[in-house]
């Protein structure tokens, strides 16, 4: 007799954050991804609800990649009793070390801020987890090597649960997972990367599965195919020839590294003039150094990686960061956060927004309500640290740069599956995106697809 296998969707259902999939095989429980809910308040509040099953009864966690919406709830799960192994690739573990500790620090700072200003309904306000909790979670990590579709082999075997990690091109170490549970193959796409990413290799094709859980972040959109070299080169040249500097707010993981590569390459090919380049974000610096160590995971060769350290000034210390203000010639400054919601980029914005010669070049998606979205929408006054600043600088948005496959890229990726899955579960998208992608799968591939609701549990 076969095993009873169920799959429950405890996050990333009807939304893009909080990826958590609970798989039950007879009496055993494992979790695929353990993400934080982010964005709107009603979503963030979900992080405070007790986990739907007792965390101590979960045997293991498998992580597709390090982004916090896939890994950021782990310290809380550990605090609440989970003590099993967390399996992931080496780069995912190394990135989690940077991201989870930073996330814990932010949680602690936010709680302290609330207590100082008595914002909280709860007295005293507590962090969701602390740096101590994050360190305890990191001790549970176990590294698994990548498998390849040409020779599909599970990287982890836990009796009748076996899991393989296959490169999917989204960020360093990111994978899709083939979970074999009680004789069924369940494929979790993770976040699927793109065929022509500047830094990442294309996603490997998906292997046979009975059931598919597929993301749909851009399930109803197509990326603009403008030539990124030309667009970025033109913006830099126009700004510099007028005597201005370029500020690039960028996400510390992924985007900062692609932009650095793009700019140093433009300079090497003499498509832009020689000018100082600064990477002003301790977290982005750590991630860049990690990329320089993990050559297997991306397209850039050793020389190109060395070029990054040679041509870019990394300003980790606060004094070095402040010293950038004294640079009188045009320069390029990359800094976090990517949506200008916090971090060192705010100091540069304060200094640079008022000068019409400068350009602020946003390098990715700007979520509604963020300072980045307001600047991109053309607001002429922006509040930073309780003061309003006039926006005279040019503002550009490279929203076509994305680490996610779009609707067609996702469909093309799915078409490489050797046979149609019995059922596709469309997750990790805003409601509209997921639903339109479900329709695309049914109409264009003729497969059985549905969008699960948060908390749904299905028998496989
Ligand atoms: Zn991601």
Short mmCIF file of C-alpha atoms and ligand atoms in Angstrom, two decimals:
data_model
loop_
_atom_site.label_atom_id
_atom_site.label_comp_id
_atom_site.label_asym_id
_atom_site.label_seq_id
_atom_site.Cartn_x
_atom_site.Cartn_y
_atom_site.Cartn_z
CA UNK A 1 0.00 0.00 0.00
CA UNK A 2 1.27 3.48 -0.84
CA UNK A 3 1.80 6.23 1.68
CA UNK A 4 -0.67 9.02 2.32
CA UNK A 5 0.89 12.26 1.12
CA UNK A 6 -0.60 15.72 1.71
CA UNK A 7 0.60 19.18 0.79
CA UNK A 8 -0.52 22.30 2.68
CA UNK A 9 -0.01 25.89 1.58
CA UNK A 10 0.84 28.01 4.61
CA UNK A 11 2.13 31.03 2.68
CA UNK A 12 2.80 32.48 -0.78
CA UNK A 13 -0.83 31.64 -1.62
CA UNK A 14 -2.50 34.64 -3.23
CA UNK A 15 0.57 36.73 -2.34
CA UNK A 16 4.28 36.82 -3.16
CA UNK A 17 5.75 36.47 0.30
CA UNK A 18 5.81 33.95 3.15
CA UNK A 19 6.61 30.81 1.12
CA UNK A 20 5.88 27.82 3.40
CA UNK A 21 4.77 24.43 2.05
CA UNK A 22 4.12 21.64 4.52
CA UNK A 23 4.41 18.12 3.20
CA UNK A 24 3.07 15.23 5.27
CA UNK A 25 4.01 11.69 4.40
CA UNK A 26 2.09 9.34 6.68
CA UNK A 27 3.18 10.52 10.14
CA UNK A 28 6.19 12.48 8.95
CA UNK A 29 6.35 16.24 8.31
CA UNK A 30 8.80 18.31 6.31
CA UNK A 31 8.65 21.95 5.28
CA UNK A 32 9.69 23.41 1.92
CA UNK A 33 10.78 27.04 2.44
CA UNK A 34 10.17 28.97 5.63
CA UNK A 35 9.59 32.53 4.53
CA UNK A 36 8.69 35.77 6.17
CA UNK A 37 5.52 37.61 5.21
CA UNK A 38 6.50 41.08 3.99
CA UNK A 39 4.87 44.23 2.65
CA UNK A 40 1.38 45.26 3.75
CA UNK A 41 0.63 45.29 7.47
CA UNK A 42 -2.08 42.61 7.32
CA UNK A 43 0.52 40.27 5.80
CA UNK A 44 3.32 41.15 8.21
CA UNK A 45 0.95 40.44 11.10
CA UNK A 46 0.78 36.82 9.94
CA UNK A 47 4.36 36.38 11.13
CA UNK A 48 3.05 36.69 14.68
CA UNK A 49 0.47 33.89 14.42
CA UNK A 50 1.50 30.51 15.79
CA UNK A 51 2.76 28.14 13.07
CA UNK A 52 -0.16 25.90 11.97
CA UNK A 53 1.54 22.74 13.28
CA UNK A 54 3.77 22.30 16.31
CA UNK A 55 7.28 23.27 14.99
CA UNK A 56 8.94 20.50 17.03
CA UNK A 57 7.00 17.90 14.98
CA UNK A 58 8.64 19.02 11.71
CA UNK A 59 11.50 16.73 10.81
CA UNK A 60 13.43 18.92 8.35
CA UNK A 61 13.26 22.12 6.29
CA UNK A 62 14.37 22.39 2.65
CA UNK A 63 15.18 25.87 1.32
CA UNK A 64 14.93 26.79 -2.37
CA UNK A 65 16.96 29.98 -1.85
CA UNK A 66 18.04 32.62 0.65
CA UNK A 67 15.67 35.55 0.02
CA UNK A 68 13.87 36.38 3.27
CA UNK A 69 10.42 35.66 1.85
CA UNK A 70 11.68 32.03 1.60
CA UNK A 71 14.02 31.77 4.62
CA UNK A 72 13.26 34.67 6.98
CA UNK A 73 10.84 32.86 9.33
CA UNK A 74 13.37 30.14 10.24
CA UNK A 75 14.74 31.79 13.41
CA UNK A 76 11.17 32.06 14.73
CA UNK A 77 10.43 28.42 13.86
CA UNK A 78 13.55 27.44 15.81
CA UNK A 79 12.62 29.69 18.72
CA UNK A 80 9.23 27.93 18.77
CA UNK A 81 10.72 24.45 18.94
CA UNK A 82 11.96 23.28 15.52
CA UNK A 83 15.32 21.53 15.94
CA UNK A 84 15.77 19.47 12.78
CA UNK A 85 18.21 20.01 9.92
CA UNK A 86 17.77 22.81 7.36
CA UNK A 87 18.95 21.54 3.98
CA UNK A 88 20.11 23.93 1.24
CA UNK A 89 22.98 24.63 -1.14
CA UNK A 90 26.23 26.14 0.06
CA UNK A 91 25.63 29.61 -1.39
CA UNK A 92 22.13 29.64 0.13
CA UNK A 93 23.62 28.89 3.53
CA UNK A 94 26.28 31.59 3.13
CA UNK A 95 23.69 34.15 2.02
CA UNK A 96 21.35 33.18 4.87
CA UNK A 97 24.17 33.90 7.29
CA UNK A 98 24.20 37.50 6.03
CA UNK A 99 20.44 37.91 5.57
CA UNK A 100 19.07 36.23 8.71
CA UNK A 101 21.45 38.05 11.05
CA UNK A 102 20.59 41.35 9.39
CA UNK A 103 16.87 40.58 9.57
CA UNK A 104 17.19 39.76 13.30
CA UNK A 105 19.06 43.01 13.91
CA UNK A 106 16.28 44.95 12.16
CA UNK A 107 13.63 43.16 14.24
CA UNK A 108 15.49 44.09 17.43
CA UNK A 109 15.94 47.70 16.34
CA UNK A 110 12.29 48.02 15.42
CA UNK A 111 11.16 46.65 18.79
CA UNK A 112 13.53 49.03 20.59
CA UNK A 113 12.21 51.95 18.52
CA UNK A 114 8.61 51.03 19.34
CA UNK A 115 9.43 50.85 23.03
CA UNK A 116 11.14 54.25 22.96
CA UNK A 117 8.18 55.83 21.22
CA UNK A 118 5.52 53.65 22.86
CA UNK A 119 3.97 52.76 19.50
CA UNK A 120 3.20 49.22 20.46
CA UNK A 121 -0.07 47.74 21.68
CA UNK A 122 2.14 45.21 23.47
CA UNK A 123 4.28 46.44 26.33
CA UNK A 124 7.11 45.94 25.97
CA UNK A 125 7.27 45.37 22.19
CA UNK A 126 9.25 42.22 21.42
CA UNK A 127 11.22 41.36 18.27
CA UNK A 128 9.87 38.47 16.17
CA UNK A 129 13.31 36.97 16.79
CA UNK A 130 16.71 38.05 17.97
CA UNK A 131 20.25 37.67 16.62
CA UNK A 132 20.67 34.86 19.14
CA UNK A 133 17.69 33.02 17.58
CA UNK A 134 19.12 33.58 14.09
CA UNK A 135 22.48 32.12 15.16
CA UNK A 136 20.72 29.06 16.63
CA UNK A 137 18.87 28.59 13.32
CA UNK A 138 22.11 28.88 11.33
CA UNK A 139 23.65 26.06 13.38
CA UNK A 140 21.02 23.68 11.95
CA UNK A 141 22.01 24.29 8.31
CA UNK A 142 23.33 21.35 6.28
CA UNK A 143 24.79 21.87 2.85
CA UNK A 144 23.61 19.80 -0.13
CA UNK A 145 25.29 19.77 -3.55
CA UNK A 146 23.40 20.57 -6.75
CA UNK A 147 21.95 17.73 -8.84
CA UNK A 148 21.68 18.10 -12.62
CA UNK A 149 18.73 17.13 -14.85
CA UNK A 150 20.98 15.01 -17.12
CA UNK A 151 21.67 12.79 -14.15
CA UNK A 152 18.82 13.31 -11.68
CA UNK A 153 19.83 12.16 -8.21
CA UNK A 154 18.48 13.18 -4.83
CA UNK A 155 20.99 15.13 -2.73
CA UNK A 156 19.27 14.18 0.55
CA UNK A 157 17.63 10.89 1.52
CA UNK A 158 15.48 10.61 4.62
CA UNK A 159 13.87 7.20 4.17
CA UNK A 160 10.85 7.57 1.90
CA UNK A 161 11.49 11.32 1.48
CA UNK A 162 14.25 12.21 -0.98
CA UNK A 163 15.11 15.69 -2.24
CA UNK A 164 17.23 16.95 -5.12
CA UNK A 165 18.34 20.60 -5.60
CA UNK A 166 18.60 21.78 -9.24
CA UNK A 167 19.98 25.22 -10.29
CA UNK A 168 17.17 27.58 -11.33
CA UNK A 169 19.10 30.77 -12.10
CA UNK A 170 17.35 33.21 -9.75
CA UNK A 171 20.13 34.18 -7.28
CA UNK A 172 23.34 32.57 -6.00
CA UNK A 173 22.60 29.03 -4.82
CA UNK A 174 18.90 29.15 -5.79
CA UNK A 175 17.25 25.90 -6.79
CA UNK A 176 14.11 24.15 -7.79
CA UNK A 177 13.44 21.09 -5.68
CA UNK A 178 12.42 17.62 -6.73
CA UNK A 179 10.84 16.09 -3.65
CA UNK A 180 10.10 12.36 -3.82
CA UNK A 181 7.65 11.56 -1.07
CA UNK A 182 5.97 8.19 -0.69
CA UNK A 183 6.59 7.45 -4.36
CA UNK A 184 5.31 10.79 -5.78
CA UNK A 185 7.54 13.39 -7.39
CA UNK A 186 6.62 16.93 -6.36
CA UNK A 187 8.51 19.73 -8.07
CA UNK A 188 8.82 23.08 -6.29
CA UNK A 189 9.95 25.70 -8.80
CA UNK A 190 11.34 28.15 -6.23
CA UNK A 191 11.76 31.56 -7.85
CA UNK A 192 12.64 30.90 -11.49
CA UNK A 193 15.43 32.99 -13.04
CA UNK A 194 15.81 34.19 -16.61
CA UNK A 195 17.62 32.89 -19.64
CA UNK A 196 19.62 36.06 -20.27
CA UNK A 197 20.54 37.29 -16.81
CA UNK A 198 23.76 39.32 -16.63
CA UNK A 199 25.25 37.29 -13.81
CA UNK A 200 23.26 34.09 -13.29
CA UNK A 201 23.32 31.07 -15.59
CA UNK A 202 19.97 30.15 -17.17
CA UNK A 203 17.69 27.88 -15.12
CA UNK A 204 18.20 24.15 -15.70
CA UNK A 205 15.20 22.50 -17.35
CA UNK A 206 12.66 20.91 -15.01
CA UNK A 207 12.67 17.13 -14.55
CA UNK A 208 9.72 14.73 -14.48
CA UNK A 209 7.14 15.35 -11.76
CA UNK A 210 3.66 14.17 -10.77
CA UNK A 211 2.76 17.47 -9.09
CA UNK A 212 4.11 20.95 -9.68
CA UNK A 213 4.20 23.98 -7.40
CA UNK A 214 5.12 26.94 -9.59
CA UNK A 215 5.75 30.61 -8.79
CA UNK A 216 3.89 33.36 -10.65
CA UNK A 217 5.47 36.67 -9.54
CA UNK A 218 5.35 37.91 -13.15
CA UNK A 219 2.69 35.42 -14.22
CA UNK A 220 0.70 38.11 -16.04
CA UNK A 221 3.49 40.38 -17.29
CA UNK A 222 6.23 40.50 -19.89
CA UNK A 223 9.59 42.16 -19.31
CA UNK A 224 10.55 44.96 -21.63
CA UNK A 225 13.41 43.78 -23.83
CA UNK A 226 15.34 47.04 -24.06
CA UNK A 227 19.11 46.70 -24.42
CA UNK A 228 20.31 47.22 -20.87
CA UNK A 229 23.88 48.08 -21.96
CA UNK A 230 22.63 50.88 -24.14
CA UNK A 231 20.07 52.23 -21.66
CA UNK A 232 22.45 52.33 -18.70
CA UNK A 233 25.38 53.59 -20.82
CA UNK A 234 23.27 56.46 -22.19
CA UNK A 235 21.99 57.52 -18.77
CA UNK A 236 25.51 57.55 -17.32
CA UNK A 237 27.01 59.44 -20.29
CA UNK A 238 24.28 62.07 -20.33
CA UNK A 239 24.62 62.65 -16.58
CA UNK A 240 28.41 62.74 -16.50
CA UNK A 241 28.73 65.04 -19.52
CA UNK A 242 26.57 67.57 -17.64
CA UNK A 243 28.84 67.32 -14.60
CA UNK A 244 26.48 65.21 -12.47
CA UNK A 245 26.81 61.95 -10.54
CA UNK A 246 24.70 58.79 -10.70
CA UNK A 247 23.14 57.21 -7.62
CA UNK A 248 21.87 53.64 -7.95
CA UNK A 249 19.69 52.40 -5.09
CA UNK A 250 19.90 48.61 -5.33
CA UNK A 251 19.00 45.47 -3.45
CA UNK A 252 22.05 44.04 -1.66
CA UNK A 253 21.52 40.51 -2.99
CA UNK A 254 21.58 40.06 -6.74
CA UNK A 255 20.80 43.46 -8.18
CA UNK A 256 23.83 45.26 -6.67
CA UNK A 257 26.12 42.62 -8.20
CA UNK A 258 24.51 42.76 -11.68
CA UNK A 259 24.73 46.56 -11.70
CA UNK A 260 28.38 46.49 -10.60
CA UNK A 261 29.20 44.02 -13.35
CA UNK A 262 27.31 46.09 -15.91
CA UNK A 263 29.06 49.32 -14.97
CA UNK A 264 32.59 47.93 -14.70
CA UNK A 265 32.07 46.21 -18.07
CA UNK A 266 30.79 49.44 -19.66
CA UNK A 267 33.91 51.14 -18.40
CA UNK A 268 36.24 48.37 -19.62
CA UNK A 269 34.63 48.51 -23.07
CA UNK A 270 35.10 52.30 -22.97
CA UNK A 271 31.38 52.87 -23.46
CA UNK A 272 31.43 55.23 -20.45
CA UNK A 273 34.31 57.43 -19.26
CA UNK A 274 36.67 56.55 -16.45
CA UNK A 275 35.08 57.70 -13.19
CA UNK A 276 35.08 56.60 -9.56
CA UNK A 277 32.60 53.84 -8.64
CA UNK A 278 31.57 53.21 -5.03
CA UNK A 279 29.72 50.27 -3.50
CA UNK A 280 28.34 51.79 -0.31
CA UNK A 281 26.45 49.04 1.54
CA UNK A 282 28.10 46.63 3.99
CA UNK A 283 25.59 43.90 3.12
CA UNK A 284 26.01 44.31 -0.65
CA UNK A 285 29.80 44.20 -0.13
CA UNK A 286 29.52 40.92 1.80
CA UNK A 287 27.33 39.42 -0.92
CA UNK A 288 29.70 40.61 -3.68
CA UNK A 289 32.63 38.98 -1.89
CA UNK A 290 30.59 35.81 -1.59
CA UNK A 291 29.89 35.86 -5.33
CA UNK A 292 33.61 36.26 -5.97
CA UNK A 293 34.22 33.07 -3.98
CA UNK A 294 31.42 30.98 -5.57
CA UNK A 295 32.36 30.76 -9.24
CA UNK A 296 30.38 27.62 -9.95
CA UNK A 297 27.15 29.44 -9.27
CA UNK A 298 27.25 32.20 -11.91
CA UNK A 299 28.49 33.23 -15.35
CA UNK A 300 31.28 35.64 -14.41
CA UNK A 301 34.81 34.30 -14.69
CA UNK A 302 37.64 34.96 -12.22
CA UNK A 303 39.03 37.94 -14.15
CA UNK A 304 35.65 39.64 -14.28
CA UNK A 305 35.12 39.04 -10.58
CA UNK A 306 38.55 40.51 -9.84
CA UNK A 307 37.68 43.48 -12.02
CA UNK A 308 34.86 44.27 -9.56
CA UNK A 309 37.23 44.66 -6.60
CA UNK A 310 39.84 46.45 -8.69
CA UNK A 311 37.56 49.04 -10.26
CA UNK A 312 35.12 49.61 -7.42
CA UNK A 313 35.78 51.20 -4.01
CA UNK A 314 34.03 49.16 -1.32
CA UNK A 315 33.08 51.44 1.58
CA UNK A 316 32.24 49.17 4.49
CA UNK A 317 33.06 51.62 7.31
CA UNK A 318 30.92 54.63 8.08
CA UNK A 319 33.90 57.03 7.78
CA UNK A 320 34.63 55.81 4.24
CA UNK A 321 30.95 56.16 3.38
CA UNK A 322 30.90 59.75 4.61
CA UNK A 323 34.10 60.47 2.68
CA UNK A 324 32.20 59.84 -0.60
CA UNK A 325 30.52 63.22 -0.03
CA UNK A 326 33.86 64.94 -0.56
CA UNK A 327 34.38 63.53 -4.06
CA UNK A 328 34.08 66.56 -6.33
CA UNK A 329 34.16 64.85 -9.75
CA UNK A 330 31.22 62.91 -11.24
CA UNK A 331 30.95 59.45 -9.69
CA UNK A 332 28.71 56.41 -9.61
CA UNK A 333 27.41 55.33 -6.20
CA UNK A 334 25.59 52.06 -5.59
CA UNK A 335 23.87 51.83 -2.24
CA UNK A 336 21.04 50.00 -0.46
CA UNK A 337 18.17 49.77 0.13
CA UNK A 338 16.80 49.17 -3.34
CA UNK A 339 13.49 50.97 -2.78
CA UNK A 340 15.09 53.77 -0.71
CA UNK A 341 13.12 52.68 2.36
CA UNK A 342 16.21 52.79 4.60
CA UNK A 343 19.96 52.33 4.68
CA UNK A 344 22.83 54.50 3.53
CA UNK A 345 21.18 55.39 0.24
CA UNK A 346 19.04 57.91 2.17
CA UNK A 347 22.10 60.01 3.02
CA UNK A 348 23.10 60.12 -0.64
CA UNK A 349 19.57 61.03 -1.69
CA UNK A 350 19.53 63.94 0.78
CA UNK A 351 22.74 65.25 -0.72
CA UNK A 352 22.03 64.56 -4.40
CA UNK A 353 18.30 65.09 -5.03
CA UNK A 354 18.50 68.88 -5.04
CA UNK A 355 20.99 69.10 -7.94
CA UNK A 356 19.47 68.90 -11.43
CA UNK A 357 22.75 67.55 -12.85
CA UNK A 358 22.50 64.26 -10.87
CA UNK A 359 20.58 61.11 -11.79
CA UNK A 360 18.96 58.62 -9.44
CA UNK A 361 18.66 55.32 -11.29
CA UNK A 362 16.38 52.75 -9.61
CA UNK A 363 17.48 49.26 -10.56
CA UNK A 364 14.40 47.16 -9.90
CA UNK A 365 10.77 46.83 -8.90
CA UNK A 366 9.49 49.59 -6.59
CA UNK A 367 6.70 48.38 -4.31
CA UNK A 368 3.71 50.73 -3.98
CA UNK A 369 4.01 53.13 -1.07
CA UNK A 370 7.81 53.14 -0.90
CA UNK A 371 9.96 56.24 -1.31
CA UNK A 372 11.37 54.68 -4.47
CA UNK A 373 7.90 54.34 -6.03
CA UNK A 374 7.14 58.00 -5.21
CA UNK A 375 10.33 59.21 -6.83
CA UNK A 376 9.74 57.07 -9.91
CA UNK A 377 6.17 58.42 -10.13
CA UNK A 378 7.66 61.92 -10.38
CA UNK A 379 6.93 63.44 -6.95
CA UNK A 380 8.81 66.71 -6.60
CA UNK A 381 9.14 66.74 -2.80
CA UNK A 382 10.33 63.76 -0.80
CA UNK A 383 10.49 63.30 2.95
CA UNK A 384 13.69 61.82 4.38
CA UNK A 385 14.35 61.70 8.14
CA UNK A 386 11.42 64.06 8.85
CA UNK A 387 12.58 66.73 6.40
CA UNK A 388 11.29 67.49 2.93
CA UNK A 389 13.71 67.67 0.01
CA UNK A 390 13.07 69.15 -3.42
CA UNK A 391 13.60 66.67 -6.22
CA UNK A 392 15.55 68.39 -8.99
CA UNK A 393 17.68 65.40 -10.02
CA UNK A 394 16.67 63.22 -12.95
CA UNK A 395 14.98 59.99 -11.85
CA UNK A 396 15.14 56.84 -13.98
CA UNK A 397 13.71 53.39 -13.44
CA UNK A 398 15.19 50.20 -14.85
CA UNK A 399 12.15 48.17 -13.93
CA UNK A 400 12.79 45.80 -16.84
CA UNK A 401 15.75 44.35 -14.96
CA UNK A 402 14.35 41.46 -12.97
CA UNK A 403 15.59 38.22 -11.47
CA UNK A 404 12.21 36.56 -12.16
CA UNK A 405 11.11 34.89 -15.37
CA UNK A 406 8.11 36.62 -16.95
CA UNK A 407 4.91 34.95 -18.18
CA UNK A 408 6.38 33.63 -21.42
CA UNK A 409 9.71 32.65 -19.88
CA UNK A 410 7.84 30.68 -17.19
CA UNK A 411 5.66 28.95 -19.80
CA UNK A 412 8.69 28.09 -21.92
CA UNK A 413 10.41 26.67 -18.85
CA UNK A 414 7.36 24.53 -18.01
CA UNK A 415 7.13 23.29 -21.60
CA UNK A 416 10.45 21.53 -21.06
CA UNK A 417 8.83 19.14 -18.59
CA UNK A 418 8.88 15.70 -20.20
CA UNK A 419 5.19 15.05 -19.38
CA UNK A 420 2.24 17.05 -18.08
CA UNK A 421 1.99 16.99 -14.28
CA UNK A 422 -1.23 15.55 -12.82
CA UNK A 423 -1.84 18.92 -11.19
CA UNK A 424 -0.13 22.34 -11.05
CA UNK A 425 -0.42 24.58 -8.03
CA UNK A 426 0.19 28.22 -8.92
CA UNK A 427 1.65 30.16 -5.98
CA UNK A 428 3.95 33.11 -5.12
CA UNK A 429 2.12 35.86 -6.98
CA UNK A 430 -0.38 38.64 -6.35
CA UNK A 431 -3.92 37.28 -6.86
CA UNK A 432 -4.26 38.58 -10.40
CA UNK A 433 -0.84 37.38 -11.52
CA UNK A 434 -1.43 33.88 -10.12
CA UNK A 435 -4.88 33.61 -11.61
CA UNK A 436 -3.87 34.81 -15.06
CA UNK A 437 -0.93 32.42 -15.03
CA UNK A 438 -3.25 29.57 -14.03
CA UNK A 439 -5.34 30.41 -17.12
CA UNK A 440 -2.21 30.48 -19.30
CA UNK A 441 -1.21 27.03 -18.06
CA UNK A 442 -4.69 25.60 -18.70
CA UNK A 443 -5.18 27.23 -22.11
CA UNK A 444 -1.70 27.20 -23.58
CA UNK A 445 -0.36 23.96 -22.13
CA UNK A 446 -3.68 22.22 -21.51
CA UNK A 447 -2.66 21.22 -18.00
CA UNK A 448 -4.73 20.95 -14.84
CA UNK A 449 -3.91 24.04 -12.76
CA UNK A 450 -5.30 25.79 -9.68
CA UNK A 451 -4.44 28.64 -7.32
CA UNK A 452 -4.56 27.36 -3.73
CA UNK A 453 -5.80 29.55 -0.89
CA UNK A 454 -3.77 30.19 2.20
CA UNK A 455 -4.13 27.18 4.50
CA UNK A 456 -5.44 24.79 1.80
CA UNK A 457 -4.38 21.17 2.18
CA UNK A 458 -4.51 18.72 -0.72
CA UNK A 459 -4.06 14.95 -0.92
CA UNK A 460 -1.49 13.93 -3.54
ZN1 LIG B 1 13.56 35.22 -4.49
#
